[in-house]
Amino acid sequence: MIPISVVRLGAETESLVLDVIRSGIIAQGPKVAELESRFAELVGAEHAVAVNNGTTALVAALQVLDLEPGDEVITSPFTFVATLNAILEAGATARFGDIAVEDFNLTADSVRENLTPRTKVLMPVHLYGQTADMTALGGIAAERGLALVEDAAQAHGARFEGRGAGSFGTGCFSFYATKNLTTGEGGMITTGDADLADRLRVLRNQGMRARYEYEMAGHNYRMTDLQAAVALPQLGGYAGQLDRRRANAARLAELLGDVDGLVLPQQLPGREHVWHQFTVLLPAEHAERREQIIDALRDEHGVGSGIYYPRTVFDYDCYRDREDVVVSDTPVADDVVRRCLSLPVHAYLSDDDVVTVATALRAVLS
Ligand SMILES: *Cc1c(COP(=O)(O)O)cnc(C)c1O
């Protein structure tokens, strides 16, 4: 079986985790600090603040903006539910632009259509490991005085015109088990703003500046040294992992390039994709049998695949009648959710595995 994602942590990780256990410092300590400084370097951001998961990273990034009820955040309709849940937990109202089929990310035009006097934050999602168009979105944010919070949960080390995802505004990353870099559960917030980083550090630790001196109503958003020790050894090998992912993506594109009606993912000019997912759009006539295609890939060819995501993020009963979830037309996302299918692209695929994946998809579509 070729799984859609693989977690493989080696001897170096085992020994570093053991060091932490033996050190007696198992909550937030020096390993978290080391992970923060090395991650800031990867992103090209001045500051990085580690937290306990990617959802909290988003929540905290919004909480420090002191939003009022009714303040609006514009985000992508095609994302993991955490993006929307974070907006709601921060007490803001969510609005949705639409995506471009070329990069699956929020478009500047659709953002402009959703701007209101209450808009306070733009929250693009760098889906599958490729950034949104940060020139266009950053331009709107600057022109309107909006905060820019990037959901970079899938985009560790991705770049847009040489700049790292998470370095344009406040960057929010996830280290969940299946992400490109992992601590099991974990997250990171990056920023170039020293004051914001300071507020995030205080918020993360019960709003406490010094022992029993509280300056805001905070929370426990802390990461542990045990978690940081799981991620640290991955950083040294990450460039090599990205080379593998990129080579696998290029080979898949080559092997699938002539399949009629199949839309392949692209790396757009000026962007460095980190291939968290390799997501194709099935030919329209195959969309209704997507579940059967997934079953056949698995049962007949031993190939894992996944649907990220099967519906637009607001299209669930639990969000339907909420005043803080404002839905607009999202024709591109509506089409993409019906046709998307993610194939294995991870760094542990052999050359033969990549051929197996492509051959299997060709077979089930023919
Ligand atoms: C994984 C993910 C999150 C949430 O991260 P967790 O660490 O699972 O809380 C948020 N947004 C996107 C796009 C994600 O893929």
CSV table of C-alpha atoms and ligand atoms in Angstrom, one decimal:
chain,number,residue,atom,x,y,z
A,1,MET,CA,0.0,0.0,0.0
A,2,ILE,CA,1.3,3.5,-0.9
A,3,PRO,CA,-0.2,5.8,1.7
A,4,ILE,CA,-1.2,9.5,1.1
A,5,SER,CA,1.2,10.5,3.9
A,6,VAL,CA,3.9,8.9,5.9
A,7,VAL,CA,5.3,9.8,9.4
A,8,ARG,CA,8.9,8.6,9.7
A,9,LEU,CA,11.0,9.8,12.6
A,10,GLY,CA,14.5,8.4,13.0
A,11,ALA,CA,17.1,7.6,15.6
A,12,GLU,CA,18.1,11.3,15.9
A,13,THR,CA,14.6,12.2,17.0
A,14,GLU,CA,14.4,9.2,19.4
A,15,SER,CA,17.7,10.3,21.1
A,16,LEU,CA,16.7,14.0,21.3
A,17,VAL,CA,13.3,13.1,22.9
A,18,LEU,CA,15.1,10.8,25.3
A,19,ASP,CA,17.5,13.7,26.2
A,20,VAL,CA,14.4,15.9,27.0
A,21,ILE,CA,12.8,13.2,29.1
A,22,ARG,CA,16.1,12.8,31.1
A,23,SER,CA,16.6,16.6,31.4
A,24,GLY,CA,13.5,16.9,33.5
A,25,ILE,CA,12.3,19.9,31.4
A,26,ILE,CA,9.4,18.5,29.5
A,27,ALA,CA,7.1,21.5,29.2
A,28,GLN,CA,8.1,24.7,27.4
A,29,GLY,CA,11.9,25.2,27.7
A,30,PRO,CA,15.1,25.5,25.7
A,31,LYS,CA,14.0,23.1,22.9
A,32,VAL,CA,11.0,25.2,22.1
A,33,ALA,CA,13.2,28.3,22.1
A,34,GLU,CA,15.6,26.6,19.6
A,35,LEU,CA,12.7,25.5,17.4
A,36,GLU,CA,11.4,29.1,17.4
A,37,SER,CA,14.7,30.6,16.3
A,38,ARG,CA,15.3,27.9,13.6
A,39,PHE,CA,11.8,28.1,12.3
A,40,ALA,CA,12.0,31.9,12.1
A,41,GLU,CA,15.1,31.4,9.9
A,42,LEU,CA,13.3,29.0,7.6
A,43,VAL,CA,10.4,31.4,7.1
A,44,GLY,CA,12.6,34.5,6.9
A,45,ALA,CA,10.6,36.2,9.7
A,46,GLU,CA,12.1,38.1,12.6
A,47,HIS,CA,10.1,36.3,15.3
A,48,ALA,CA,8.5,32.9,15.8
A,49,VAL,CA,6.2,31.9,18.7
A,50,ALA,CA,5.5,28.2,19.2
A,51,VAL,CA,2.0,27.1,20.2
A,52,ASN,CA,0.2,23.9,20.8
A,53,ASN,CA,-1.4,23.5,17.4
A,54,GLY,CA,-2.1,25.2,14.1
A,55,THR,CA,-5.7,26.1,15.1
A,56,THR,CA,-4.4,28.0,18.2
A,57,ALA,CA,-1.9,29.7,16.0
A,58,LEU,CA,-4.7,31.2,14.0
A,59,VAL,CA,-6.9,32.0,17.0
A,60,ALA,CA,-4.0,33.7,18.8
A,61,ALA,CA,-3.0,35.7,15.7
A,62,LEU,CA,-6.5,37.0,15.6
A,63,GLN,CA,-6.9,37.5,19.3
A,64,VAL,CA,-4.0,39.9,19.5
A,65,LEU,CA,-5.7,42.2,16.9
A,66,ASP,CA,-8.4,43.0,19.5
A,67,LEU,CA,-11.3,42.5,17.1
A,68,GLU,CA,-14.8,43.7,18.0
A,69,PRO,CA,-17.9,41.6,17.4
A,70,GLY,CA,-19.0,42.2,13.9
A,71,ASP,CA,-15.4,42.8,12.6
A,72,GLU,CA,-14.9,40.8,9.5
A,73,VAL,CA,-12.2,38.5,8.3
A,74,ILE,CA,-12.1,37.5,4.6
A,75,THR,CA,-10.8,34.1,3.9
A,76,SER,CA,-10.9,31.2,1.4
A,77,PRO,CA,-13.9,29.0,1.0
A,78,PHE,CA,-11.6,26.1,0.1
A,79,THR,CA,-9.7,25.2,3.3
A,80,PHE,CA,-9.6,23.0,6.3
A,81,VAL,CA,-12.3,23.8,8.8
A,82,ALA,CA,-9.8,25.1,11.4
A,83,THR,CA,-9.5,28.4,9.4
A,84,LEU,CA,-13.2,29.1,9.9
A,85,ASN,CA,-13.3,27.8,13.5
A,86,ALA,CA,-10.4,30.1,14.4
A,87,ILE,CA,-12.2,33.2,13.1
A,88,LEU,CA,-15.4,32.3,15.0
A,89,GLU,CA,-13.5,31.5,18.2
A,90,ALA,CA,-11.8,34.9,18.0
A,91,GLY,CA,-15.3,36.4,17.9
A,92,ALA,CA,-15.1,37.8,14.4
A,93,THR,CA,-17.4,37.4,11.4
A,94,ALA,CA,-16.2,35.3,8.5
A,95,ARG,CA,-16.7,36.2,4.8
A,96,PHE,CA,-15.4,34.3,1.8
A,97,GLY,CA,-13.9,35.2,-1.5
A,98,ASP,CA,-13.4,32.6,-4.2
A,99,ILE,CA,-10.4,30.8,-5.4
A,100,ALA,CA,-8.4,30.6,-8.6
A,101,VAL,CA,-8.3,27.2,-10.2
A,102,GLU,CA,-4.6,27.7,-11.1
A,103,ASP,CA,-3.4,27.7,-7.4
A,104,PHE,CA,-6.6,26.9,-5.4
A,105,ASN,CA,-6.1,30.1,-3.4
A,106,LEU,CA,-8.1,33.2,-2.6
A,107,THR,CA,-8.2,35.7,-5.4
A,108,ALA,CA,-7.7,39.5,-5.0
A,109,ASP,CA,-10.8,40.2,-7.2
A,110,SER,CA,-13.1,38.1,-4.9
A,111,VAL,CA,-11.6,39.8,-1.9
A,112,ARG,CA,-12.5,43.2,-3.3
A,113,GLU,CA,-16.1,42.1,-3.8
A,114,ASN,CA,-16.3,41.2,-0.1
A,115,LEU,CA,-14.7,44.3,1.4
A,116,THR,CA,-17.1,46.2,3.7
A,117,PRO,CA,-16.5,49.0,6.3
A,118,ARG,CA,-16.2,46.2,8.9
A,119,THR,CA,-13.4,44.3,7.1
A,120,LYS,CA,-10.4,44.1,9.5
A,121,VAL,CA,-8.4,41.1,8.4
A,122,LEU,CA,-7.4,39.3,5.2
A,123,MET,CA,-6.7,35.6,5.9
A,124,PRO,CA,-5.4,33.9,2.8
A,125,VAL,CA,-4.7,30.1,3.0
A,126,HIS,CA,-1.6,28.8,1.2
A,127,LEU,CA,-3.3,25.6,0.2
A,128,TYR,CA,-1.4,22.4,-0.5
A,129,GLY,CA,2.0,24.1,-0.1
A,130,GLN,CA,1.8,27.0,-2.6
A,131,THR,CA,1.3,30.6,-1.5
A,132,ALA,CA,-1.6,32.8,-2.6
A,133,ASP,CA,-0.8,35.8,-4.8
A,134,MET,CA,0.8,37.9,-2.0
A,135,THR,CA,1.5,40.9,-4.2
A,136,ALA,CA,-2.2,41.4,-4.9
A,137,LEU,CA,-3.5,40.4,-1.5
A,138,GLY,CA,-0.8,42.4,0.3
A,139,GLY,CA,-1.6,45.4,-1.9
A,140,ILE,CA,-5.3,45.3,-0.8
A,141,ALA,CA,-4.3,44.9,2.9
A,142,ALA,CA,-1.9,47.9,2.7
A,143,GLU,CA,-4.4,50.0,0.8
A,144,ARG,CA,-7.2,49.3,3.2
A,145,GLY,CA,-5.2,49.2,6.4
A,146,LEU,CA,-6.2,45.5,7.0
A,147,ALA,CA,-4.2,43.0,9.0
A,148,LEU,CA,-2.8,40.1,7.0
A,149,VAL,CA,-3.0,36.7,8.8
A,150,GLU,CA,-1.6,33.9,6.6
A,151,ASP,CA,-2.9,30.4,7.2
A,152,ALA,CA,0.4,28.7,6.2
A,153,ALA,CA,-0.5,25.4,8.0
A,154,GLN,CA,0.4,23.5,4.8
A,155,ALA,CA,3.2,25.8,3.5
A,156,HIS,CA,6.4,25.5,5.7
A,157,GLY,CA,9.2,27.0,3.6
A,158,ALA,CA,7.0,27.9,0.6
A,159,ARG,CA,8.1,31.1,-1.1
A,160,PHE,CA,6.5,33.9,-3.1
A,161,GLU,CA,9.0,36.0,-5.1
A,162,GLY,CA,11.7,34.9,-2.8
A,163,ARG,CA,9.8,35.7,0.4
A,164,GLY,CA,8.7,33.0,2.8
A,165,ALA,CA,5.1,32.1,3.4
A,166,GLY,CA,4.4,33.5,6.9
A,167,SER,CA,6.6,36.6,6.4
A,168,PHE,CA,4.1,38.8,4.7
A,169,GLY,CA,1.8,39.2,7.7
A,170,THR,CA,1.3,37.1,10.7
A,171,GLY,CA,2.1,33.5,9.6
A,172,CYS,CA,0.3,30.6,11.2
A,173,PHE,CA,1.8,27.1,10.8
A,174,SER,CA,0.7,23.6,11.9
A,175,PHE,CA,3.0,20.8,13.0
A,176,TYR,CA,0.2,18.2,13.0
A,177,ALA,CA,1.3,14.6,12.3
A,178,THR,CA,0.7,14.7,8.5
A,179,LYS,CA,2.1,18.2,7.8
A,180,ASN,CA,5.4,18.6,6.0
A,181,LEU,CA,7.1,19.3,9.4
A,182,THR,CA,5.6,17.7,12.5
A,183,THR,CA,5.6,17.6,16.3
A,184,GLY,CA,2.5,15.3,16.4
A,185,GLU,CA,0.5,18.3,17.5
A,186,GLY,CA,2.0,21.7,17.4
A,187,GLY,CA,2.0,25.1,15.8
A,188,MET,CA,4.0,28.3,15.2
A,189,ILE,CA,3.2,31.9,14.6
A,190,THR,CA,5.7,34.1,12.7
A,191,THR,CA,5.8,37.9,12.5
A,192,GLY,CA,8.2,40.7,11.7
A,193,ASP,CA,6.5,42.9,14.4
A,194,ALA,CA,8.3,42.7,17.7
A,195,ASP,CA,5.4,44.2,19.6
A,196,LEU,CA,3.0,41.6,18.2
A,197,ALA,CA,5.4,38.8,19.0
A,198,ASP,CA,5.7,40.0,22.6
A,199,ARG,CA,1.9,40.1,22.9
A,200,LEU,CA,1.6,36.6,21.5
A,201,ARG,CA,4.1,35.3,24.0
A,202,VAL,CA,2.2,36.9,26.9
A,203,LEU,CA,-1.2,35.6,25.5
A,204,ARG,CA,0.3,32.1,25.1
A,205,ASN,CA,1.2,32.0,28.8
A,206,GLN,CA,-2.1,33.0,30.6
A,207,GLY,CA,-1.5,36.6,29.8
A,208,MET,CA,1.4,36.6,32.3
A,209,ARG,CA,4.3,39.0,31.9
A,210,ALA,CA,6.1,38.1,35.1
A,211,ARG,CA,5.2,35.6,37.7
A,212,TYR,CA,1.6,36.3,38.8
A,213,GLU,CA,1.5,39.6,36.9
A,214,TYR,CA,-1.2,39.3,34.3
A,215,GLU,CA,-1.7,42.0,31.7
A,216,MET,CA,-4.4,40.4,29.5
A,217,ALA,CA,-6.9,37.5,29.8
A,218,GLY,CA,-4.7,34.9,28.2
A,219,HIS,CA,-4.7,31.1,27.7
A,220,ASN,CA,-2.4,28.1,27.8
A,221,TYR,CA,-1.3,27.8,24.2
A,222,ARG,CA,2.2,26.5,25.0
A,223,MET,CA,4.2,23.9,23.2
A,224,THR,CA,6.3,21.4,25.1
A,225,ASP,CA,10.0,20.6,24.8
A,226,LEU,CA,9.0,17.0,24.0
A,227,GLN,CA,7.2,18.2,20.9
A,228,ALA,CA,10.0,20.6,19.9
A,229,ALA,CA,12.5,17.7,20.1
A,230,VAL,CA,10.4,15.8,17.6
A,231,ALA,CA,10.6,18.7,15.1
A,232,LEU,CA,14.2,19.8,15.5
A,233,PRO,CA,15.9,16.9,13.7
A,234,GLN,CA,13.5,17.4,10.8
A,235,LEU,CA,14.8,20.9,10.0
A,236,GLY,CA,18.2,19.8,8.8
A,237,GLY,CA,16.8,17.4,6.3
A,238,TYR,CA,13.9,19.5,5.2
A,239,ALA,CA,15.5,21.0,2.1
A,240,GLY,CA,16.2,17.4,0.9
A,241,GLN,CA,12.6,16.4,1.6
A,242,LEU,CA,11.4,19.3,-0.5
A,243,ASP,CA,13.7,18.2,-3.3
A,244,ARG,CA,12.0,14.8,-3.2
A,245,ARG,CA,8.5,16.2,-3.1
A,246,ARG,CA,9.3,18.5,-6.0
A,247,ALA,CA,10.9,15.7,-8.0
A,248,ASN,CA,7.8,13.5,-7.3
A,249,ALA,CA,5.4,16.2,-8.3
A,250,ALA,CA,7.3,16.8,-11.6
A,251,ARG,CA,7.3,13.1,-12.4
A,252,LEU,CA,3.6,12.7,-11.7
A,253,ALA,CA,2.9,15.7,-13.9
A,254,GLU,CA,5.0,14.1,-16.7
A,255,LEU,CA,3.3,10.7,-16.3
A,256,LEU,CA,-0.3,12.2,-16.2
A,257,GLY,CA,0.1,15.1,-18.6
A,258,ASP,CA,-1.8,13.5,-21.5
A,259,VAL,CA,-4.9,12.2,-19.6
A,260,ASP,CA,-7.9,13.8,-21.2
A,261,GLY,CA,-9.7,16.3,-19.0
A,262,LEU,CA,-7.5,15.8,-16.0
A,263,VAL,CA,-6.3,19.1,-14.5
A,264,LEU,CA,-2.9,18.9,-13.0
A,265,PRO,CA,-1.6,21.2,-10.2
A,266,GLN,CA,0.8,23.9,-11.2
A,267,GLN,CA,3.6,25.8,-9.6
A,268,LEU,CA,2.9,29.3,-10.7
A,269,PRO,CA,5.8,31.7,-11.8
A,270,GLY,CA,7.6,33.3,-8.9
A,271,ARG,CA,6.4,30.7,-6.4
A,272,GLU,CA,8.2,27.8,-4.7
A,273,HIS,CA,5.7,25.1,-4.0
A,274,VAL,CA,6.4,22.7,-1.1
A,275,TRP,CA,4.0,20.1,-2.3
A,276,HIS,CA,2.2,19.3,0.9
A,277,GLN,CA,-0.4,17.8,-1.5
A,278,PHE,CA,-0.5,16.9,-5.2
A,279,THR,CA,-4.1,17.6,-6.0
A,280,VAL,CA,-5.6,17.0,-9.4
A,281,LEU,CA,-9.1,17.8,-10.7
A,282,LEU,CA,-10.8,14.8,-12.1
A,283,PRO,CA,-12.4,15.2,-15.6
A,284,ALA,CA,-15.9,16.5,-15.1
A,285,GLU,CA,-17.6,13.3,-16.3
A,286,HIS,CA,-15.8,11.3,-13.5
A,287,ALA,CA,-16.6,13.7,-10.7
A,288,GLU,CA,-19.7,11.7,-9.6
A,289,ARG,CA,-17.8,8.5,-9.2
A,290,ARG,CA,-14.9,10.0,-7.2
A,291,GLU,CA,-15.6,7.7,-4.2
A,292,GLN,CA,-15.4,4.6,-6.5
A,293,ILE,CA,-12.2,6.0,-8.0
A,294,ILE,CA,-10.7,6.3,-4.5
A,295,ASP,CA,-11.8,2.7,-3.6
A,296,ALA,CA,-10.4,1.3,-6.9
A,297,LEU,CA,-7.1,3.1,-6.4
A,298,ARG,CA,-6.8,1.5,-2.9
A,299,ASP,CA,-8.3,-1.9,-3.5
A,300,GLU,CA,-7.1,-2.7,-7.1
A,301,HIS,CA,-3.8,-0.8,-7.1
A,302,GLY,CA,-2.7,-0.3,-3.4
A,303,VAL,CA,-2.7,3.5,-3.9
A,304,GLY,CA,-3.9,5.8,-1.1
A,305,SER,CA,-5.6,9.1,-2.0
A,306,GLY,CA,-7.7,11.7,-0.3
A,307,ILE,CA,-10.2,14.5,-0.8
A,308,TYR,CA,-9.1,17.8,0.6
A,309,TYR,CA,-11.8,19.1,0.8
A,310,PRO,CA,-15.1,17.6,-0.1
A,311,ARG,CA,-17.2,20.8,0.5
A,312,THR,CA,-16.7,24.5,0.8
A,313,VAL,CA,-15.8,25.2,4.4
A,314,PHE,CA,-19.1,26.9,5.3
A,315,ASP,CA,-21.3,24.3,3.6
A,316,TYR,CA,-22.3,22.4,6.8
A,317,ASP,CA,-25.5,22.7,8.8
A,318,CYS,CA,-23.6,23.8,11.9
A,319,TYR,CA,-22.6,27.1,10.1
A,320,ARG,CA,-25.8,27.6,8.2
A,321,ASP,CA,-27.8,30.0,10.3
A,322,ARG,CA,-25.0,31.9,11.9
A,323,GLU,CA,-24.8,35.6,11.5
A,324,ASP,CA,-21.1,35.4,11.9
A,325,VAL,CA,-20.7,33.2,8.8
A,326,VAL,CA,-21.6,35.3,5.7
A,327,VAL,CA,-21.7,33.2,2.6
A,328,SER,CA,-21.2,34.5,-1.0
A,329,ASP,CA,-21.1,32.9,-4.4
A,330,THR,CA,-18.0,30.8,-4.8
A,331,PRO,CA,-18.5,29.2,-8.3
A,332,VAL,CA,-14.8,28.1,-8.7
A,333,ALA,CA,-14.6,26.5,-5.3
A,334,ASP,CA,-18.0,24.8,-5.8
A,335,ASP,CA,-16.6,23.1,-8.9
A,336,VAL,CA,-13.2,22.3,-7.3
A,337,VAL,CA,-14.7,20.6,-4.2
A,338,ARG,CA,-16.5,18.2,-6.5
A,339,ARG,CA,-13.5,17.2,-8.6
A,340,CYS,CA,-10.4,17.4,-6.4
A,341,LEU,CA,-8.4,14.3,-5.6
A,342,SER,CA,-5.0,14.3,-3.8
A,343,LEU,CA,-2.4,11.7,-4.7
A,344,PRO,CA,0.7,10.6,-2.7
A,345,VAL,CA,3.7,13.0,-3.3
A,346,HIS,CA,5.6,12.6,0.0
A,347,ALA,CA,9.3,12.2,0.3
A,348,TYR,CA,9.2,8.4,1.0
A,349,LEU,CA,7.9,7.4,-2.5
A,350,SER,CA,10.3,5.4,-4.5
A,351,ASP,CA,10.6,6.0,-8.3
A,352,ASP,CA,8.5,2.9,-8.8
A,353,ASP,CA,5.9,4.1,-6.4
A,354,VAL,CA,5.4,7.3,-8.4
A,355,VAL,CA,5.0,5.3,-11.6
A,356,THR,CA,2.5,3.0,-9.7
A,357,VAL,CA,0.4,6.0,-8.6
A,358,ALA,CA,0.3,7.5,-12.1
A,359,THR,CA,-0.4,4.2,-13.7
A,360,ALA,CA,-3.2,3.4,-11.2
A,361,LEU,CA,-5.0,6.7,-11.9
A,362,ARG,CA,-4.7,6.3,-15.6
A,363,ALA,CA,-6.2,2.8,-15.3
A,364,VAL,CA,-9.2,3.8,-13.1
A,365,LEU,CA,-10.0,6.7,-15.4
A,366,SER,CA,-9.8,4.6,-18.6
B,1,LIG,C1,-3.8,21.6,9.5
B,1,LIG,C2,-4.5,22.8,9.2
B,1,LIG,C3,-4.9,23.8,10.2
B,1,LIG,C4,-4.9,23.4,11.6
B,1,LIG,O1,-3.8,23.0,12.2
B,1,LIG,P1,-3.9,21.9,13.5
B,1,LIG,O2,-2.4,21.9,13.9
B,1,LIG,O3,-4.4,20.7,13.0
B,1,LIG,O4,-4.7,22.6,14.5
B,1,LIG,C5,-5.4,25.0,9.8
B,1,LIG,N1,-5.5,25.3,8.5
B,1,LIG,C6,-5.1,24.5,7.5
B,1,LIG,C7,-5.2,24.9,6.1
B,1,LIG,C8,-4.6,23.2,7.8
B,1,LIG,O5,-4.3,22.4,6.8
